[in-house]
């Protein structure tokens, strides 16, 4: 039986969608979670109250993952408060879709800075602590479009492809210290991010998925929880597609 009992885990972008599902599943498994949100203070407060009613432990802090100083201070605060950091989930992410001819330099930079730069900021900040305790698990939330590409998403798919390189390089750097680094690459998941799609688009996407449906956020969260558990002690540098067979 997978156990996360007492594990100290940071989750970025835990206020909605996949991040929220990850926070809830980790807390239900006994982890003590330090989560961040960017703008969703009310959502975060609601999750804290529901999780603590169910006997779980989660704290939320407002934080922009692109702010290097704030990320360092947050991570140092967690290490001081909890005494260690067992896991990190780099989940926070944004889209600014558009065909390249119409994509502004700002939309390119915002997506790269948030999705890839944010993960770099957190990986760098937790690495010293994880190396010194000779234990750590990092899970980066990528996307299958980082592997397959997607018209209208050169910025987003480049950021997610970058996460694959970051994951594999960091896995090699930290393996000797028992710090495992992996990437979970979801396909289409029912969240606010895909809520922008209309019914017809959703039907078209579902049709192209071998399992013929879009995933729930919980189906992604369960794989993330496994990678953070002691049962996943011999997996590092991997990209695990959770996509209903879409990227076969
Ligand atoms: P979502 O519902 O849009 O939620 C995004 C989360 O990221 C929110 O908690 C948001 O915080 C946070 N966030 C955004 N920018 C941030 C920043 N600068 N600093 C800190 N936090 C920030 O997204 P989702 O669909 O759950 O996606 C979660 C992850 O899965 C993303 O990395 C996404 O690329 C990836 N993914 C999603 C799908 C999908 O189909 N949904 C597929 C593949 C991969 P606030 O709400 O507080 O602003």
PDB file of C-alpha atoms and ligand atoms in Angstrom:
ATOM      1  CA  UNK A   1       0.000   0.000   0.000  1.00  0.00           C
ATOM      2  CA  UNK A   2       1.451   3.352  -1.118  1.00  0.00           C
ATOM      3  CA  UNK A   3       2.344   5.576   1.836  1.00  0.00           C
ATOM      4  CA  UNK A   4       3.126   9.259   2.020  1.00  0.00           C
ATOM      5  CA  UNK A   5       2.865   9.394   5.776  1.00  0.00           C
ATOM      6  CA  UNK A   6       4.650  12.419   7.216  1.00  0.00           C
ATOM      7  CA  UNK A   7       6.303  13.389   3.933  1.00  0.00           C
ATOM      8  CA  UNK A   8       6.956  17.093   3.496  1.00  0.00           C
ATOM      9  CA  UNK A   9       5.917  18.045  -0.032  1.00  0.00           C
ATOM     10  CA  UNK A  10       5.770  21.351  -1.920  1.00  0.00           C
ATOM     11  CA  UNK A  11       3.170  21.727  -4.689  1.00  0.00           C
ATOM     12  CA  UNK A  12       3.152  24.810  -6.938  1.00  0.00           C
ATOM     13  CA  UNK A  13      -0.158  26.020  -8.354  1.00  0.00           C
ATOM     14  CA  UNK A  14      -2.203  23.962  -5.917  1.00  0.00           C
ATOM     15  CA  UNK A  15      -5.300  26.147  -5.976  1.00  0.00           C
ATOM     16  CA  UNK A  16      -7.022  24.704  -9.051  1.00  0.00           C
ATOM     17  CA  UNK A  17      -7.233  21.817 -11.497  1.00  0.00           C
ATOM     18  CA  UNK A  18      -4.476  19.212 -11.476  1.00  0.00           C
ATOM     19  CA  UNK A  19      -2.564  20.988  -8.674  1.00  0.00           C
ATOM     20  CA  UNK A  20      -5.622  20.979  -6.429  1.00  0.00           C
ATOM     21  CA  UNK A  21      -6.171  17.249  -7.074  1.00  0.00           C
ATOM     22  CA  UNK A  22      -2.494  16.605  -6.240  1.00  0.00           C
ATOM     23  CA  UNK A  23      -2.742  18.566  -2.981  1.00  0.00           C
ATOM     24  CA  UNK A  24      -5.877  16.685  -1.932  1.00  0.00           C
ATOM     25  CA  UNK A  25      -4.526  13.226  -2.760  1.00  0.00           C
ATOM     26  CA  UNK A  26      -1.182  13.858  -1.015  1.00  0.00           C
ATOM     27  CA  UNK A  27      -2.943  15.123   2.119  1.00  0.00           C
ATOM     28  CA  UNK A  28      -5.275  12.125   2.099  1.00  0.00           C
ATOM     29  CA  UNK A  29      -2.171   9.901   1.931  1.00  0.00           C
ATOM     30  CA  UNK A  30      -0.746  11.493   5.083  1.00  0.00           C
ATOM     31  CA  UNK A  31       1.697  14.017   3.600  1.00  0.00           C
ATOM     32  CA  UNK A  32       2.160  17.502   5.037  1.00  0.00           C
ATOM     33  CA  UNK A  33       1.765  19.785   2.039  1.00  0.00           C
ATOM     34  CA  UNK A  34       3.077  23.314   1.484  1.00  0.00           C
ATOM     35  CA  UNK A  35       1.228  24.604  -1.567  1.00  0.00           C
ATOM     36  CA  UNK A  36       1.343  27.830  -3.530  1.00  0.00           C
ATOM     37  CA  UNK A  37      -1.225  29.799  -5.491  1.00  0.00           C
ATOM     38  CA  UNK A  38      -0.901  32.900  -7.600  1.00  0.00           C
ATOM     39  CA  UNK A  39      -4.271  34.669  -7.677  1.00  0.00           C
ATOM     40  CA  UNK A  40      -6.738  32.154  -6.216  1.00  0.00           C
ATOM     41  CA  UNK A  41      -6.747  33.149  -2.529  1.00  0.00           C
ATOM     42  CA  UNK A  42     -10.391  32.143  -1.982  1.00  0.00           C
ATOM     43  CA  UNK A  43      -9.942  28.767  -3.673  1.00  0.00           C
ATOM     44  CA  UNK A  44      -6.833  28.109  -1.586  1.00  0.00           C
ATOM     45  CA  UNK A  45      -8.642  29.006   1.651  1.00  0.00           C
ATOM     46  CA  UNK A  46     -11.497  26.641   0.723  1.00  0.00           C
ATOM     47  CA  UNK A  47      -9.070  23.763   0.121  1.00  0.00           C
ATOM     48  CA  UNK A  48      -7.275  24.390   3.444  1.00  0.00           C
ATOM     49  CA  UNK A  49     -10.535  24.244   5.341  1.00  0.00           C
ATOM     50  CA  UNK A  50     -11.815  21.088   3.581  1.00  0.00           C
ATOM     51  CA  UNK A  51      -8.493  19.270   3.915  1.00  0.00           C
ATOM     52  CA  UNK A  52      -8.160  20.095   7.620  1.00  0.00           C
ATOM     53  CA  UNK A  53     -11.779  19.026   8.262  1.00  0.00           C
ATOM     54  CA  UNK A  54     -10.774  15.656   6.807  1.00  0.00           C
ATOM     55  CA  UNK A  55      -7.730  15.464   9.122  1.00  0.00           C
ATOM     56  CA  UNK A  56      -5.100  16.504   6.545  1.00  0.00           C
ATOM     57  CA  UNK A  57      -2.393  19.160   6.771  1.00  0.00           C
ATOM     58  CA  UNK A  58      -1.896  21.810   4.086  1.00  0.00           C
ATOM     59  CA  UNK A  59      -0.655  25.388   4.120  1.00  0.00           C
ATOM     60  CA  UNK A  60      -0.972  27.780   1.158  1.00  0.00           C
ATOM     61  CA  UNK A  61       1.175  30.782   0.316  1.00  0.00           C
ATOM     62  CA  UNK A  62       0.673  33.331  -2.427  1.00  0.00           C
ATOM     63  CA  UNK A  63       3.686  33.190  -4.700  1.00  0.00           C
ATOM     64  CA  UNK A  64       4.589  33.915  -8.304  1.00  0.00           C
ATOM     65  CA  UNK A  65       6.867  31.083  -9.447  1.00  0.00           C
ATOM     66  CA  UNK A  66       8.769  33.516 -11.678  1.00  0.00           C
ATOM     67  CA  UNK A  67       9.963  35.561  -8.684  1.00  0.00           C
ATOM     68  CA  UNK A  68      13.359  34.047  -7.830  1.00  0.00           C
ATOM     69  CA  UNK A  69      13.700  35.771  -4.433  1.00  0.00           C
ATOM     70  CA  UNK A  70      10.198  34.782  -3.281  1.00  0.00           C
ATOM     71  CA  UNK A  71      10.734  31.170  -4.347  1.00  0.00           C
ATOM     72  CA  UNK A  72      14.031  30.965  -2.427  1.00  0.00           C
ATOM     73  CA  UNK A  73      12.480  32.498   0.688  1.00  0.00           C
ATOM     74  CA  UNK A  74       9.462  30.175   0.495  1.00  0.00           C
ATOM     75  CA  UNK A  75      11.617  27.053   0.175  1.00  0.00           C
ATOM     76  CA  UNK A  76      13.906  28.169   3.011  1.00  0.00           C
ATOM     77  CA  UNK A  77      10.815  28.797   5.145  1.00  0.00           C
ATOM     78  CA  UNK A  78       9.475  25.291   4.502  1.00  0.00           C
ATOM     79  CA  UNK A  79      12.850  23.697   5.330  1.00  0.00           C
ATOM     80  CA  UNK A  80      13.043  25.709   8.562  1.00  0.00           C
ATOM     81  CA  UNK A  81       9.455  24.980   9.555  1.00  0.00           C
ATOM     82  CA  UNK A  82       9.388  21.266   8.711  1.00  0.00           C
ATOM     83  CA  UNK A  83      13.072  20.387   9.096  1.00  0.00           C
ATOM     84  CA  UNK A  84      13.245  18.705   5.683  1.00  0.00           C
ATOM     85  CA  UNK A  85      11.743  18.680   2.178  1.00  0.00           C
ATOM     86  CA  UNK A  86      10.886  15.247   0.764  1.00  0.00           C
ATOM     87  CA  UNK A  87       9.103  16.205  -2.427  1.00  0.00           C
ATOM     88  CA  UNK A  88       8.464  18.969  -4.924  1.00  0.00           C
ATOM     89  CA  UNK A  89       5.776  19.050  -7.597  1.00  0.00           C
ATOM     90  CA  UNK A  90       6.295  21.728 -10.255  1.00  0.00           C
ATOM     91  CA  UNK A  91       2.710  22.019 -11.443  1.00  0.00           C
ATOM     92  CA  UNK A  92       2.058  25.756 -11.953  1.00  0.00           C
ATOM     93  CA  UNK A  93       1.600  26.533 -15.610  1.00  0.00           C
ATOM     94  CA  UNK A  94      -0.098  28.857 -18.085  1.00  0.00           C
ATOM     95  CA  UNK A  95      -1.063  28.915 -21.760  1.00  0.00           C
ATOM     96  CA  UNK A  96      -1.006  31.878 -24.143  1.00  0.00           C
ATOM     97  CA  UNK A  97      -2.019  30.123 -27.352  1.00  0.00           C
ATOM     98  CA  UNK A  98      -1.806  31.509 -30.872  1.00  0.00           C
ATOM     99  CA  UNK A  99      -0.281  30.833 -34.250  1.00  0.00           C
ATOM    100  CA  UNK A 100       3.339  31.959 -34.433  1.00  0.00           C
ATOM    101  CA  UNK A 101       2.610  34.792 -36.898  1.00  0.00           C
ATOM    102  CA  UNK A 102       0.329  36.355 -34.296  1.00  0.00           C
ATOM    103  CA  UNK A 103       2.217  35.393 -31.133  1.00  0.00           C
ATOM    104  CA  UNK A 104       3.784  38.338 -29.313  1.00  0.00           C
ATOM    105  CA  UNK A 105       7.255  38.165 -27.819  1.00  0.00           C
ATOM    106  CA  UNK A 106       5.566  38.721 -24.445  1.00  0.00           C
ATOM    107  CA  UNK A 107       3.317  35.669 -24.837  1.00  0.00           C
ATOM    108  CA  UNK A 108       6.375  33.609 -25.763  1.00  0.00           C
ATOM    109  CA  UNK A 109       8.384  34.910 -22.787  1.00  0.00           C
ATOM    110  CA  UNK A 110       5.550  34.696 -20.218  1.00  0.00           C
ATOM    111  CA  UNK A 111       4.919  31.025 -20.953  1.00  0.00           C
ATOM    112  CA  UNK A 112       8.612  30.069 -20.964  1.00  0.00           C
ATOM    113  CA  UNK A 113       9.334  32.089 -17.811  1.00  0.00           C
ATOM    114  CA  UNK A 114       6.384  30.635 -15.901  1.00  0.00           C
ATOM    115  CA  UNK A 115       6.333  26.998 -17.031  1.00  0.00           C
ATOM    116  CA  UNK A 116      10.052  26.351 -17.440  1.00  0.00           C
ATOM    117  CA  UNK A 117      11.649  29.192 -15.464  1.00  0.00           C
ATOM    118  CA  UNK A 118       9.325  28.608 -12.497  1.00  0.00           C
ATOM    119  CA  UNK A 119      10.281  24.922 -12.378  1.00  0.00           C
ATOM    120  CA  UNK A 120      13.980  25.856 -12.595  1.00  0.00           C
ATOM    121  CA  UNK A 121      13.582  28.317  -9.688  1.00  0.00           C
ATOM    122  CA  UNK A 122      12.003  25.659  -7.472  1.00  0.00           C
ATOM    123  CA  UNK A 123      14.352  22.816  -8.521  1.00  0.00           C
ATOM    124  CA  UNK A 124      17.372  24.988  -7.770  1.00  0.00           C
ATOM    125  CA  UNK A 125      15.970  26.102  -4.421  1.00  0.00           C
ATOM    126  CA  UNK A 126      15.156  22.581  -3.120  1.00  0.00           C
ATOM    127  CA  UNK A 127      18.274  20.862  -4.486  1.00  0.00           C
ATOM    128  CA  UNK A 128      20.681  21.826  -1.682  1.00  0.00           C
ATOM    129  CA  UNK A 129      18.270  20.643   1.025  1.00  0.00           C
ATOM    130  CA  UNK A 130      17.443  17.381  -0.785  1.00  0.00           C
ATOM    131  CA  UNK A 131      21.111  16.621  -1.521  1.00  0.00           C
ATOM    132  CA  UNK A 132      22.148  17.208   2.071  1.00  0.00           C
ATOM    133  CA  UNK A 133      19.397  14.927   3.429  1.00  0.00           C
ATOM    134  CA  UNK A 134      20.279  12.291   0.768  1.00  0.00           C
ATOM    135  CA  UNK A 135      16.607  12.010  -0.172  1.00  0.00           C
ATOM    136  CA  UNK A 136      14.249  13.828  -2.480  1.00  0.00           C
ATOM    137  CA  UNK A 137      11.616  13.434  -5.145  1.00  0.00           C
ATOM    138  CA  UNK A 138      10.881  16.010  -7.822  1.00  0.00           C
ATOM    139  CA  UNK A 139       7.960  15.650 -10.225  1.00  0.00           C
ATOM    140  CA  UNK A 140       7.627  18.111 -13.092  1.00  0.00           C
ATOM    141  CA  UNK A 141       4.235  18.359 -14.759  1.00  0.00           C
ATOM    142  CA  UNK A 142       4.914  18.399 -18.490  1.00  0.00           C
ATOM    143  CA  UNK A 143       2.476  17.705 -21.302  1.00  0.00           C
ATOM    144  CA  UNK A 144       2.296  15.342 -24.232  1.00  0.00           C
ATOM    145  CA  UNK A 145       2.468  18.388 -26.512  1.00  0.00           C
ATOM    146  CA  UNK A 146       6.055  18.786 -25.267  1.00  0.00           C
ATOM    147  CA  UNK A 147       6.735  15.495 -27.031  1.00  0.00           C
ATOM    148  CA  UNK A 148       4.418  15.700 -30.030  1.00  0.00           C
ATOM    149  CA  UNK A 149       4.099  19.470 -30.620  1.00  0.00           C
ATOM    150  CA  UNK A 150       0.788  21.250 -31.228  1.00  0.00           C
ATOM    151  CA  UNK A 151      -0.154  23.912 -33.770  1.00  0.00           C
ATOM    152  CA  UNK A 152      -0.966  27.167 -31.964  1.00  0.00           C
ATOM    153  CA  UNK A 153       1.207  26.294 -28.966  1.00  0.00           C
ATOM    154  CA  UNK A 154       4.855  26.866 -29.941  1.00  0.00           C
ATOM    155  CA  UNK A 155       5.461  28.643 -26.621  1.00  0.00           C
ATOM    156  CA  UNK A 156       3.654  26.104 -24.435  1.00  0.00           C
ATOM    157  CA  UNK A 157       5.049  23.015 -26.163  1.00  0.00           C
ATOM    158  CA  UNK A 158       8.586  24.473 -26.110  1.00  0.00           C
ATOM    159  CA  UNK A 159       8.230  25.086 -22.359  1.00  0.00           C
ATOM    160  CA  UNK A 160       7.040  21.512 -21.800  1.00  0.00           C
ATOM    161  CA  UNK A 161       9.772  20.051 -24.038  1.00  0.00           C
ATOM    162  CA  UNK A 162      12.237  22.116 -21.975  1.00  0.00           C
ATOM    163  CA  UNK A 163      10.911  20.455 -18.829  1.00  0.00           C
ATOM    164  CA  UNK A 164      11.838  17.065 -20.294  1.00  0.00           C
ATOM    165  CA  UNK A 165      15.464  18.196 -20.736  1.00  0.00           C
ATOM    166  CA  UNK A 166      15.488  19.755 -17.272  1.00  0.00           C
ATOM    167  CA  UNK A 167      14.084  16.537 -15.764  1.00  0.00           C
ATOM    168  CA  UNK A 168      16.606  14.218 -17.402  1.00  0.00           C
ATOM    169  CA  UNK A 169      19.633  16.450 -16.746  1.00  0.00           C
ATOM    170  CA  UNK A 170      18.709  17.045 -13.121  1.00  0.00           C
ATOM    171  CA  UNK A 171      18.002  13.321 -12.630  1.00  0.00           C
ATOM    172  CA  UNK A 172      21.583  12.639 -13.736  1.00  0.00           C
ATOM    173  CA  UNK A 173      23.007  15.433 -11.544  1.00  0.00           C
ATOM    174  CA  UNK A 174      21.210  14.341  -8.368  1.00  0.00           C
ATOM    175  CA  UNK A 175      20.965  10.537  -8.651  1.00  0.00           C
ATOM    176  CA  UNK A 176      24.071   9.910  -6.538  1.00  0.00           C
ATOM    177  CA  UNK A 177      22.368  11.742  -3.665  1.00  0.00           C
ATOM    178  CA  UNK A 178      19.179   9.644  -3.934  1.00  0.00           C
ATOM    179  CA  UNK A 179      17.173  12.546  -5.365  1.00  0.00           C
ATOM    180  CA  UNK A 180      14.840  11.220  -8.061  1.00  0.00           C
ATOM    181  CA  UNK A 181      13.488  13.523 -10.773  1.00  0.00           C
ATOM    182  CA  UNK A 182      10.659  12.583 -13.127  1.00  0.00           C
ATOM    183  CA  UNK A 183       8.136  14.192 -15.424  1.00  0.00           C
ATOM    184  CA  UNK A 184       4.433  13.356 -15.708  1.00  0.00           C
ATOM    185  CA  UNK A 185       3.048  14.289 -19.119  1.00  0.00           C
ATOM    186  CA  UNK A 186      -0.749  14.531 -19.147  1.00  0.00           C
ATOM    187  CA  UNK A 187      -2.809  14.497 -22.321  1.00  0.00           C
ATOM    188  CA  UNK A 188      -6.127  16.359 -22.158  1.00  0.00           C
ATOM    189  CA  UNK A 189      -7.423  16.888 -18.635  1.00  0.00           C
ATOM    190  CA  UNK A 190     -10.727  18.393 -17.507  1.00  0.00           C
ATOM    191  CA  UNK A 191      -9.614  21.674 -15.828  1.00  0.00           C
ATOM    192  CA  UNK A 192     -10.012  25.442 -16.291  1.00  0.00           C
ATOM    193  CA  UNK A 193      -7.128  25.287 -18.780  1.00  0.00           C
ATOM    194  CA  UNK A 194      -9.119  23.036 -21.133  1.00  0.00           C
ATOM    195  CA  UNK A 195     -12.395  24.702 -20.104  1.00  0.00           C
ATOM    196  CA  UNK A 196     -11.599  27.284 -22.790  1.00  0.00           C
ATOM    197  CA  UNK A 197     -12.340  24.603 -25.421  1.00  0.00           C
ATOM    198  CA  UNK A 198     -15.874  24.469 -26.828  1.00  0.00           C
ATOM    199  CA  UNK A 199     -17.948  21.247 -26.877  1.00  0.00           C
ATOM    200  CA  UNK A 200     -17.113  20.541 -30.507  1.00  0.00           C
ATOM    201  CA  UNK A 201     -13.360  20.849 -29.842  1.00  0.00           C
ATOM    202  CA  UNK A 202     -13.668  18.574 -26.791  1.00  0.00           C
ATOM    203  CA  UNK A 203     -15.510  15.960 -28.895  1.00  0.00           C
ATOM    204  CA  UNK A 204     -12.802  16.137 -31.564  1.00  0.00           C
ATOM    205  CA  UNK A 205     -10.040  15.692 -28.972  1.00  0.00           C
ATOM    206  CA  UNK A 206     -11.878  12.846 -27.216  1.00  0.00           C
ATOM    207  CA  UNK A 207     -12.321  11.072 -30.524  1.00  0.00           C
ATOM    208  CA  UNK A 208      -8.557  11.148 -31.161  1.00  0.00           C
ATOM    209  CA  UNK A 209      -7.777   9.557 -27.757  1.00  0.00           C
ATOM    210  CA  UNK A 210      -7.655   5.728 -27.810  1.00  0.00           C
ATOM    211  CA  UNK A 211      -9.553   5.641 -24.472  1.00  0.00           C
ATOM    212  CA  UNK A 212     -12.124   8.034 -26.049  1.00  0.00           C
ATOM    213  CA  UNK A 213     -12.344  10.452 -23.139  1.00  0.00           C
ATOM    214  CA  UNK A 214     -10.580  13.357 -21.456  1.00  0.00           C
ATOM    215  CA  UNK A 215      -8.833  12.581 -18.132  1.00  0.00           C
ATOM    216  CA  UNK A 216      -9.932  13.741 -14.712  1.00  0.00           C
ATOM    217  CA  UNK A 217      -7.381  15.697 -12.661  1.00  0.00           C
ATOM    218  CA  UNK A 218      -7.439  12.839 -10.147  1.00  0.00           C
ATOM    219  CA  UNK A 219      -6.117  10.394 -12.727  1.00  0.00           C
ATOM    220  CA  UNK A 220      -3.000  12.568 -13.089  1.00  0.00           C
ATOM    221  CA  UNK A 221      -2.678  13.178  -9.337  1.00  0.00           C
ATOM    222  CA  UNK A 222      -2.580   9.445  -8.552  1.00  0.00           C
ATOM    223  CA  UNK A 223       0.491   8.946 -10.752  1.00  0.00           C
ATOM    224  CA  UNK A 224       2.209  11.947  -9.170  1.00  0.00           C
ATOM    225  CA  UNK A 225       1.472  10.548  -5.695  1.00  0.00           C
ATOM    226  CA  UNK A 226       2.977   7.197  -6.697  1.00  0.00           C
ATOM    227  CA  UNK A 227       6.185   8.864  -7.882  1.00  0.00           C
ATOM    228  CA  UNK A 228       6.444  10.688  -4.543  1.00  0.00           C
ATOM    229  CA  UNK A 229       5.910   7.491  -2.547  1.00  0.00           C
ATOM    230  CA  UNK A 230       8.544   4.999  -1.370  1.00  0.00           C
ATOM    231  CA  UNK A 231       7.146   2.507  -3.886  1.00  0.00           C
ATOM    232  CA  UNK A 232       8.756   4.481  -6.728  1.00  0.00           C
ATOM    233  CA  UNK A 233      12.320   4.141  -5.402  1.00  0.00           C
ATOM    234  CA  UNK A 234      13.913   2.955  -8.681  1.00  0.00           C
ATOM    235  CA  UNK A 235      12.427   5.372 -11.226  1.00  0.00           C
ATOM    236  CA  UNK A 236      14.328   8.490 -12.249  1.00  0.00           C
ATOM    237  CA  UNK A 237      14.750  10.626 -15.370  1.00  0.00           C
ATOM    238  CA  UNK A 238      11.524   9.298 -16.874  1.00  0.00           C
ATOM    239  CA  UNK A 239       8.637  10.931 -18.685  1.00  0.00           C
ATOM    240  CA  UNK A 240       5.406   9.135 -17.834  1.00  0.00           C
ATOM    241  CA  UNK A 241       2.584   9.858 -20.241  1.00  0.00           C
ATOM    242  CA  UNK A 242      -0.862   9.851 -18.642  1.00  0.00           C
ATOM    243  CA  UNK A 243      -2.856  10.474 -21.780  1.00  0.00           C
ATOM    244  CA  UNK A 244      -5.295   7.649 -22.486  1.00  0.00           C
ATOM    245  CA  UNK A 245      -2.923   6.340 -25.135  1.00  0.00           C
ATOM    246  CA  UNK A 246      -2.870   9.563 -27.199  1.00  0.00           C
ATOM    247  CA  UNK A 247       0.914   9.784 -27.677  1.00  0.00           C
ATOM    248  CA  UNK A 248       1.574   6.155 -28.629  1.00  0.00           C
TER     249      UNK A 248
HETATM  250  P1  LIG B   1      -5.107  25.539 -14.290  1.00  0.00           P
HETATM  251  O1  LIG B   1      -6.404  24.939 -13.885  1.00  0.00           O
HETATM  252  O2  LIG B   1      -5.093  26.704 -15.215  1.00  0.00           O
HETATM  253  O3  LIG B   1      -4.286  25.930 -12.936  1.00  0.00           O
HETATM  254  C1  LIG B   1      -3.021  26.494 -13.040  1.00  0.00           C
HETATM  255  C2  LIG B   1      -2.424  26.653 -11.648  1.00  0.00           C
HETATM  256  O4  LIG B   1      -1.141  27.291 -11.794  1.00  0.00           O
HETATM  257  C3  LIG B   1      -3.247  27.526 -10.749  1.00  0.00           C
HETATM  258  O5  LIG B   1      -3.187  27.014  -9.430  1.00  0.00           O
HETATM  259  C4  LIG B   1      -2.549  28.888 -10.830  1.00  0.00           C
HETATM  260  O6  LIG B   1      -2.686  29.671  -9.655  1.00  0.00           O
HETATM  261  C5  LIG B   1      -1.106  28.438 -10.964  1.00  0.00           C
HETATM  262  N1  LIG B   1      -0.256  29.455 -11.571  1.00  0.00           N
HETATM  263  C6  LIG B   1      -0.334  29.980 -12.827  1.00  0.00           C
HETATM  264  N2  LIG B   1       0.630  30.893 -13.003  1.00  0.00           N
HETATM  265  C7  LIG B   1       1.347  30.955 -11.848  1.00  0.00           C
HETATM  266  C8  LIG B   1       2.448  31.701 -11.415  1.00  0.00           C
HETATM  267  N3  LIG B   1       3.056  32.617 -12.189  1.00  0.00           N
HETATM  268  N4  LIG B   1       2.910  31.496 -10.148  1.00  0.00           N
HETATM  269  C9  LIG B   1       2.301  30.603  -9.343  1.00  0.00           C
HETATM  270  N5  LIG B   1       1.258  29.846  -9.700  1.00  0.00           N
HETATM  271  C10 LIG B   1       0.778  30.031 -10.933  1.00  0.00           C
HETATM  272  O7  LIG B   1      -4.142  24.463 -14.940  1.00  0.00           O
HETATM  273  P2  LIG B   1      -4.215  22.861 -14.985  1.00  0.00           P
HETATM  274  O8  LIG B   1      -4.980  22.470 -16.171  1.00  0.00           O
HETATM  275  O9  LIG B   1      -4.574  22.330 -13.638  1.00  0.00           O
HETATM  276  O10 LIG B   1      -2.682  22.547 -15.308  1.00  0.00           O
HETATM  277  C11 LIG B   1      -1.730  22.252 -14.296  1.00  0.00           C
HETATM  278  C12 LIG B   1      -0.439  21.816 -14.957  1.00  0.00           C
HETATM  279  O11 LIG B   1      -0.706  20.699 -15.811  1.00  0.00           O
HETATM  280  C13 LIG B   1       0.166  22.896 -15.858  1.00  0.00           C
HETATM  281  O12 LIG B   1       1.562  22.852 -15.778  1.00  0.00           O
HETATM  282  C14 LIG B   1      -0.296  22.486 -17.250  1.00  0.00           C
HETATM  283  O13 LIG B   1       0.557  22.954 -18.238  1.00  0.00           O
HETATM  284  C15 LIG B   1      -0.265  20.973 -17.132  1.00  0.00           C
HETATM  285  N6  LIG B   1      -1.113  20.277 -18.106  1.00  0.00           N
HETATM  286  C16 LIG B   1      -2.462  20.486 -18.140  1.00  0.00           C
HETATM  287  C17 LIG B   1      -3.238  19.796 -19.085  1.00  0.00           C
HETATM  288  C18 LIG B   1      -4.724  19.962 -19.182  1.00  0.00           C
HETATM  289  O14 LIG B   1      -5.314  19.387 -20.109  1.00  0.00           O
HETATM  290  N7  LIG B   1      -5.374  20.683 -18.271  1.00  0.00           N
HETATM  291  C19 LIG B   1      -2.608  18.943 -19.983  1.00  0.00           C
HETATM  292  C20 LIG B   1      -1.236  18.755 -19.917  1.00  0.00           C
HETATM  293  C21 LIG B   1      -0.504  19.430 -18.960  1.00  0.00           C
HETATM  294  P3  LIG B   1      -3.958  30.688  -9.409  1.00  0.00           P
HETATM  295  O15 LIG B   1      -5.191  29.989  -9.823  1.00  0.00           O
HETATM  296  O16 LIG B   1      -3.898  30.941  -7.943  1.00  0.00           O
HETATM  297  O17 LIG B   1      -3.675  31.898 -10.230  1.00  0.00           O
END
